[in-house]
Structure formats: C-alpha cells, structure tokens
Coordinates of C-alpha atoms in Angstrom, one line a residue:
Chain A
X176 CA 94.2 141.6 78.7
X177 CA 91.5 144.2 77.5
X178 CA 88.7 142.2 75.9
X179 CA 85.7 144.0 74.5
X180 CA 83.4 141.8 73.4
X181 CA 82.9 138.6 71.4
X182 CA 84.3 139.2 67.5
X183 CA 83.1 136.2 66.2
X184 CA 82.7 132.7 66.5
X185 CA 84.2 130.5 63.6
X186 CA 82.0 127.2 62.8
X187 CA 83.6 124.4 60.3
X188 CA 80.8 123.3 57.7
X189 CA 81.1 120.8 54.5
X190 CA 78.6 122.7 52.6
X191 CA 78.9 126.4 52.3
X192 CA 75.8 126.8 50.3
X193 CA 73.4 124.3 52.4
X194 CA 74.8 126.4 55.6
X195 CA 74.2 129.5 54.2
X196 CA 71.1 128.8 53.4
X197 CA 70.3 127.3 57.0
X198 CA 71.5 130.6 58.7
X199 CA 69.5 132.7 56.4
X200 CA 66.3 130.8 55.7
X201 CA 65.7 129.1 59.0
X202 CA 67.3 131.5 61.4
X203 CA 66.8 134.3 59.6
X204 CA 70.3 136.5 59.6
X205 CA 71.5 138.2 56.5
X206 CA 75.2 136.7 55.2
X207 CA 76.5 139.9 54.5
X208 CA 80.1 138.5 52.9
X209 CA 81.5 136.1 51.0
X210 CA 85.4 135.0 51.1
X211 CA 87.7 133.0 49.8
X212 CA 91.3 133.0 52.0
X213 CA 93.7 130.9 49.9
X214 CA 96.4 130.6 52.4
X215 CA 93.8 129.3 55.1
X216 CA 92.3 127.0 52.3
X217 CA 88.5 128.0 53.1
X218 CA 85.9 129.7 51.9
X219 CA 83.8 131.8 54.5
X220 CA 80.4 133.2 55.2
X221 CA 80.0 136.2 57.2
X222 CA 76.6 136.8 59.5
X223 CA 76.3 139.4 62.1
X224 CA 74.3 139.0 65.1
X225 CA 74.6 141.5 67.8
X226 CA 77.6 142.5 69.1
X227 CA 79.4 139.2 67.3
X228 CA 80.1 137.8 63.6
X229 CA 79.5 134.0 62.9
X230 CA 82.0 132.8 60.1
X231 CA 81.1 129.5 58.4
X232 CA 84.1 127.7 57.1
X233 CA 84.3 125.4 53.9
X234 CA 87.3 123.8 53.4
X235 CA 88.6 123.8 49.6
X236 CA 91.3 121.7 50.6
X237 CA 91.1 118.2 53.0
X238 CA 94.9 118.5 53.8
X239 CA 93.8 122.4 54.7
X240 CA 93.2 123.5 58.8
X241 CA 89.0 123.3 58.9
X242 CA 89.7 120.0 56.6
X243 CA 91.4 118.2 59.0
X244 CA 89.4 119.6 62.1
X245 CA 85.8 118.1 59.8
X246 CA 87.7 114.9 59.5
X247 CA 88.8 114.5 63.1
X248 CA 85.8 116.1 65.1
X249 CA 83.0 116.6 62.6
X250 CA 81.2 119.8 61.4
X251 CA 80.7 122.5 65.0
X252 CA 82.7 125.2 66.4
X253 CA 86.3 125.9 65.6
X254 CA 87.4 128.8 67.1
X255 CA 86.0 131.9 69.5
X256 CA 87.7 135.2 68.8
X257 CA 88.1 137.7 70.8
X258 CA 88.1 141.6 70.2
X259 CA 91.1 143.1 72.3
X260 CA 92.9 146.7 72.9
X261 CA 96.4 146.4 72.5
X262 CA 97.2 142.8 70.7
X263 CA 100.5 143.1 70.3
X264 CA 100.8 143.8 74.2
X265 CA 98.5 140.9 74.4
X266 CA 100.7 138.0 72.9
X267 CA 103.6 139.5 74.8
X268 CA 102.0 138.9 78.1
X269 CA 100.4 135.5 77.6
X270 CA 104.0 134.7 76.4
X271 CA 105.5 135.3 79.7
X272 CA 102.7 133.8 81.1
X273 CA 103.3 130.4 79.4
X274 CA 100.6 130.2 77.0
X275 CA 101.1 128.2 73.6
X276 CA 100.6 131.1 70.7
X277 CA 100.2 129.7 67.6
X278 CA 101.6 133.5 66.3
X279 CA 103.7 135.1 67.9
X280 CA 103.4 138.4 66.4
X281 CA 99.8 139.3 64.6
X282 CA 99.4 138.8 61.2
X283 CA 96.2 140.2 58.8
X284 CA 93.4 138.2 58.9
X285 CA 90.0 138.3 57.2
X286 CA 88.1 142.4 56.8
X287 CA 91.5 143.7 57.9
X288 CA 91.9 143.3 61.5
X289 CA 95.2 142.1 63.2
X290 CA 94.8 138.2 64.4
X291 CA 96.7 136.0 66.0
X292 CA 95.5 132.3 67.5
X293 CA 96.1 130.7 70.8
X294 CA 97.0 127.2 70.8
X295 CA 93.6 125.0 72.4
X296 CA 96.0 123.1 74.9
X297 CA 96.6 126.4 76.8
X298 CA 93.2 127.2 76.9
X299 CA 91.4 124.6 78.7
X300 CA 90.3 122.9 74.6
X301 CA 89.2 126.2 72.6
X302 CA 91.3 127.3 69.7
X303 CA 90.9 131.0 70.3
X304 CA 91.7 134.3 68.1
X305 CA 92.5 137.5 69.3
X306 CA 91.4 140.4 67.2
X307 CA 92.3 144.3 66.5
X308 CA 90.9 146.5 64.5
X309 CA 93.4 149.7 64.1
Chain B
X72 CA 63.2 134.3 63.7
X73 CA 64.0 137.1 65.6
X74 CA 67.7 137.0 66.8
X75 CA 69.1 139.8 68.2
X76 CA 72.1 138.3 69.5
X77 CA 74.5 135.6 71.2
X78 CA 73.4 135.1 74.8
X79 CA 76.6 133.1 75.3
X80 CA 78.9 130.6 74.2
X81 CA 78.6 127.3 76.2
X82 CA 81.7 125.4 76.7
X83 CA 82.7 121.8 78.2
X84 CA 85.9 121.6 80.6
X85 CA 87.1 119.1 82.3
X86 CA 88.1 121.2 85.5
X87 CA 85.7 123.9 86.4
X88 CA 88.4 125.5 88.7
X89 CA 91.2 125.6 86.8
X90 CA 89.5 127.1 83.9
X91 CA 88.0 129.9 85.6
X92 CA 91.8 130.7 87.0
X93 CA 92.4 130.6 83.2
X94 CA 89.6 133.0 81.9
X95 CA 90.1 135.4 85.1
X96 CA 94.1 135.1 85.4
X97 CA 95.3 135.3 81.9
X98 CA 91.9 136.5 79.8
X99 CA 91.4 139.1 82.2
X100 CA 87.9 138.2 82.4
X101 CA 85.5 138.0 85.9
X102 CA 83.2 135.0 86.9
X103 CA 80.3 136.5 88.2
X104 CA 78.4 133.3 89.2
X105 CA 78.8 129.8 89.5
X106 CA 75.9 127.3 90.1
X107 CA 75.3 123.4 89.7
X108 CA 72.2 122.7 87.6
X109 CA 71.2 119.2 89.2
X110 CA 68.8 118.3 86.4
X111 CA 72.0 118.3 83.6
X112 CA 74.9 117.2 85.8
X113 CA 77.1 120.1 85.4
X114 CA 78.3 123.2 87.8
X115 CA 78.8 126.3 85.3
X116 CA 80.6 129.6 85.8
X117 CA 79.3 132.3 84.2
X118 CA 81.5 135.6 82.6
X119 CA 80.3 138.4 80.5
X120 CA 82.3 139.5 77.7
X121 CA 80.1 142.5 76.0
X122 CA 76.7 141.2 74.7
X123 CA 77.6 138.0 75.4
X124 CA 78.5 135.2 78.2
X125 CA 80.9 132.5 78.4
X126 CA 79.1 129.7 80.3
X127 CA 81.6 127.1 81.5
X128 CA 80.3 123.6 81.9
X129 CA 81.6 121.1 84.3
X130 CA 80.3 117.6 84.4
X131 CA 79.5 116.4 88.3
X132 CA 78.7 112.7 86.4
X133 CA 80.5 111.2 83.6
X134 CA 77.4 109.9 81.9
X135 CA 75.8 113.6 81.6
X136 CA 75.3 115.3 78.8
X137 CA 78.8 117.1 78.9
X138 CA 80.6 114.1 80.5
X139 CA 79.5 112.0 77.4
X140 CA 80.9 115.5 74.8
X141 CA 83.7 115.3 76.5
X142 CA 84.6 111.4 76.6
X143 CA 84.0 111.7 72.5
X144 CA 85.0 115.5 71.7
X145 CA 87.3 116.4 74.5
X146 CA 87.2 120.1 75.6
X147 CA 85.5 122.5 73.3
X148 CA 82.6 124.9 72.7
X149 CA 79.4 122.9 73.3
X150 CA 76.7 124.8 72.4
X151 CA 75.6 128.8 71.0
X152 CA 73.1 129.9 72.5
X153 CA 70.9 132.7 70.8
X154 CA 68.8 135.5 72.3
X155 CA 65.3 135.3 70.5
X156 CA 62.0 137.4 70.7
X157 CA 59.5 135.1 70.9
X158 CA 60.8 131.3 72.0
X159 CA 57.5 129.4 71.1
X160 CA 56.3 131.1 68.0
X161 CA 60.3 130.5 66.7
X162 CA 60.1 126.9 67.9
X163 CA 56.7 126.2 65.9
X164 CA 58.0 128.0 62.9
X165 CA 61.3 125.6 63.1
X166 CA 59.1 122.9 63.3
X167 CA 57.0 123.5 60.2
X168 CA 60.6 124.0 58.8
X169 CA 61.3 120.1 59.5
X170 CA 64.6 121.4 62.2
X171 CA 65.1 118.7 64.9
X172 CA 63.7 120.1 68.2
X173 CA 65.6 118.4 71.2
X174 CA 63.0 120.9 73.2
X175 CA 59.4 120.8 72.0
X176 CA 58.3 123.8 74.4
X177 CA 60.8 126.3 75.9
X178 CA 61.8 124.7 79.6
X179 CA 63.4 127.1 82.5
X180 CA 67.4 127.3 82.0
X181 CA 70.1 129.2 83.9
X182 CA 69.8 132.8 85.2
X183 CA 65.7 132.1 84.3
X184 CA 65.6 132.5 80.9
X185 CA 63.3 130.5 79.1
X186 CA 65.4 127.7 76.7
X187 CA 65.1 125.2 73.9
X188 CA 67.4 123.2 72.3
X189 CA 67.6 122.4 68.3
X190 CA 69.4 118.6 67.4
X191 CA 72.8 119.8 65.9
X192 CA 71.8 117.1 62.9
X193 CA 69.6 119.9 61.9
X194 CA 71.9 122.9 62.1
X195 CA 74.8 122.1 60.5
X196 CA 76.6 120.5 63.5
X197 CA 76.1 123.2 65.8
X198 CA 74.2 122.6 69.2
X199 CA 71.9 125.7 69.0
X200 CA 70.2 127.0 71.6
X201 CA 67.2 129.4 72.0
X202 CA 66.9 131.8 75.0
X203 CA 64.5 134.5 75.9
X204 CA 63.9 137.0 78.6
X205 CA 60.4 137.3 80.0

C-alpha cells in the first residue's frame, strides 16, 4: 500500500461549538469548514495542522455511528485516515490479505475524496480510513 | 500557541509485535525504531508516515499508564501529540487559560524532544500532547 502522509485524524465530541472553540481559542488553529453529512449523522469541524486535518464530530443523531462510539467509549479519537495512491488497488489487496473492510469498494466522503474504512478488529483497535484525492 | 503540526499519533496495543507485522506487512509502512521507556512501562515502535509518526505503545506492566487505557478502552489511539514552538511559554499561556496540565514544566520524552501532557478533561477528551525540538 502507498501511504503518503496522515489525512486526518477524526475526534468524536458532544459539543461542536465548545470544541471549536477549544481548538481555536486555546490552541490556536483556524477551523476552516463547517459540515453537516446527513447520511453519517454528524456535523464536523475542519482544522488543518501541517501535513494533516483534524475533524471534530457531533453527533445529531444517538442511534447515529459517533453516537454510539460517545456512548460506549466517551468523547477521543475515532478514526486515523490515511492518504493513499491507488485505493481501489488498496481494498483489493487487503482483501486478499484477510483484512475486515468495512467498504469494499470506495465511496465519496467529506471535500470530495474517495474513502473507504477498515474494520478496527483487523487493525490491532483503530477504525482507520483510507483516502484519495483524484 | 504555535502548532505547526502532528508529531505523531500515539497508540495502545496489546501486542507490540504483532502490530508492527500489521503496519509493515499490510500498511506498507517501516518501523524505524523500537525502545522501552522504563519510566512509563511501555516498549514503542516508531513509523513515519509524512510529517507525522505512528508511535505504538506496548505496556511491559498491566498497571501502567497504557495497561490501565487498555484494561478500560481496549486498543485505540491514546494520545496526539503536537509539534509546538515554544513548550513553556505555551504551557504558561494554557495555564492562565485554566487547561489541566498533567505536566507543569516540559520533561524529556522519546527521540529527545522536550514533552508535556494536557488532562484530556480539559481538551475535549483528547490526551494532548506538546513536543518540541531544541
């Protein structure tokens, strides 16, 4: 696999607003987008540091994926996404290697790039994204 | 604060060997170090991936630090660490702010960088981490 660098890191938070305001006011980025993804039932937060984007996460659903996660583990990171060459090539070789995909193929996922999950019990407990921009 | 990026991504496995076959095997990714850090009961394996490394975190005594995030959280991302200019003038400044310091004054970490810790009760449930270069 042909990872480039870091694409973002995806945090779960209760408060959108209150977490916004921590990143900007007491660390001092710049959120530089705000989202909401209905089928993903959140509402994100987009900072970039570097090389690598952190996402905050509301849930506006509890039934809803970052929902759940709050409920069970608490507010922290949810996923680590990775910026790839080749995605499609990707999945197909972590498929023959066994790995749990949570997509099989790669679907559109937030500013336009090509996503697709990994499921955490194939990678040693971090849900983990592979991203493409094309 | 001056961030100018994510040192790395700090993350707590239950077997230190079998998850750097994982990151070097099916990532594609290369360990470049591994080292046991007495003082906080873990081994670690180190991986750059662009501006950014993956520290992995072993435990060497179920009632360390990661030992005890694992026993509650299972595997997972355990801490972001971010690359700062100027570790003590930021830590002062977080301190006027009222953010729980875990690290009062910047200590010696990994790879010689100089560290602090902020109390993820302050941050929005993140375990944040200050580094810098001297």
């Amino acid at each position: 696999m042909d990872i480039s660098h870091i694409e973002h890191i995806g945090i779960a938070v209760k408060d959108l607003e209150a977490s916004i305001r921590f990143y900007e006011d007491v660390l001092g980025l710049t959120c530089y987008a705000i989202a909401e993804v209905a089928d993903q039932k959140v509402k994100t937060a987009f900072f970039q540091v570097g090389q690598t984007k952190v996402e905050l996460l509301e849930s506006t659903d509890p039934e809803g994926p970052i929902g759940k996660f709050i409920e069970k583990k608490g507010e922290g990171v949810h996923h680590m996404a990775f910026a790839v060459k080749g995605i499609e090539q990707s999945l197909a070789r972590l498929d023959e290697k066994g790995i749990r995909l949570i997509d099989q193929k790669p679907r559109k996922g937030a500013e336009g790039l090509d996503i697709a999950f990994l499921h955490p019990k194939s990678t040693h407990g971090v849900l983990m994204e592979l991203c493409e921009k094309k």
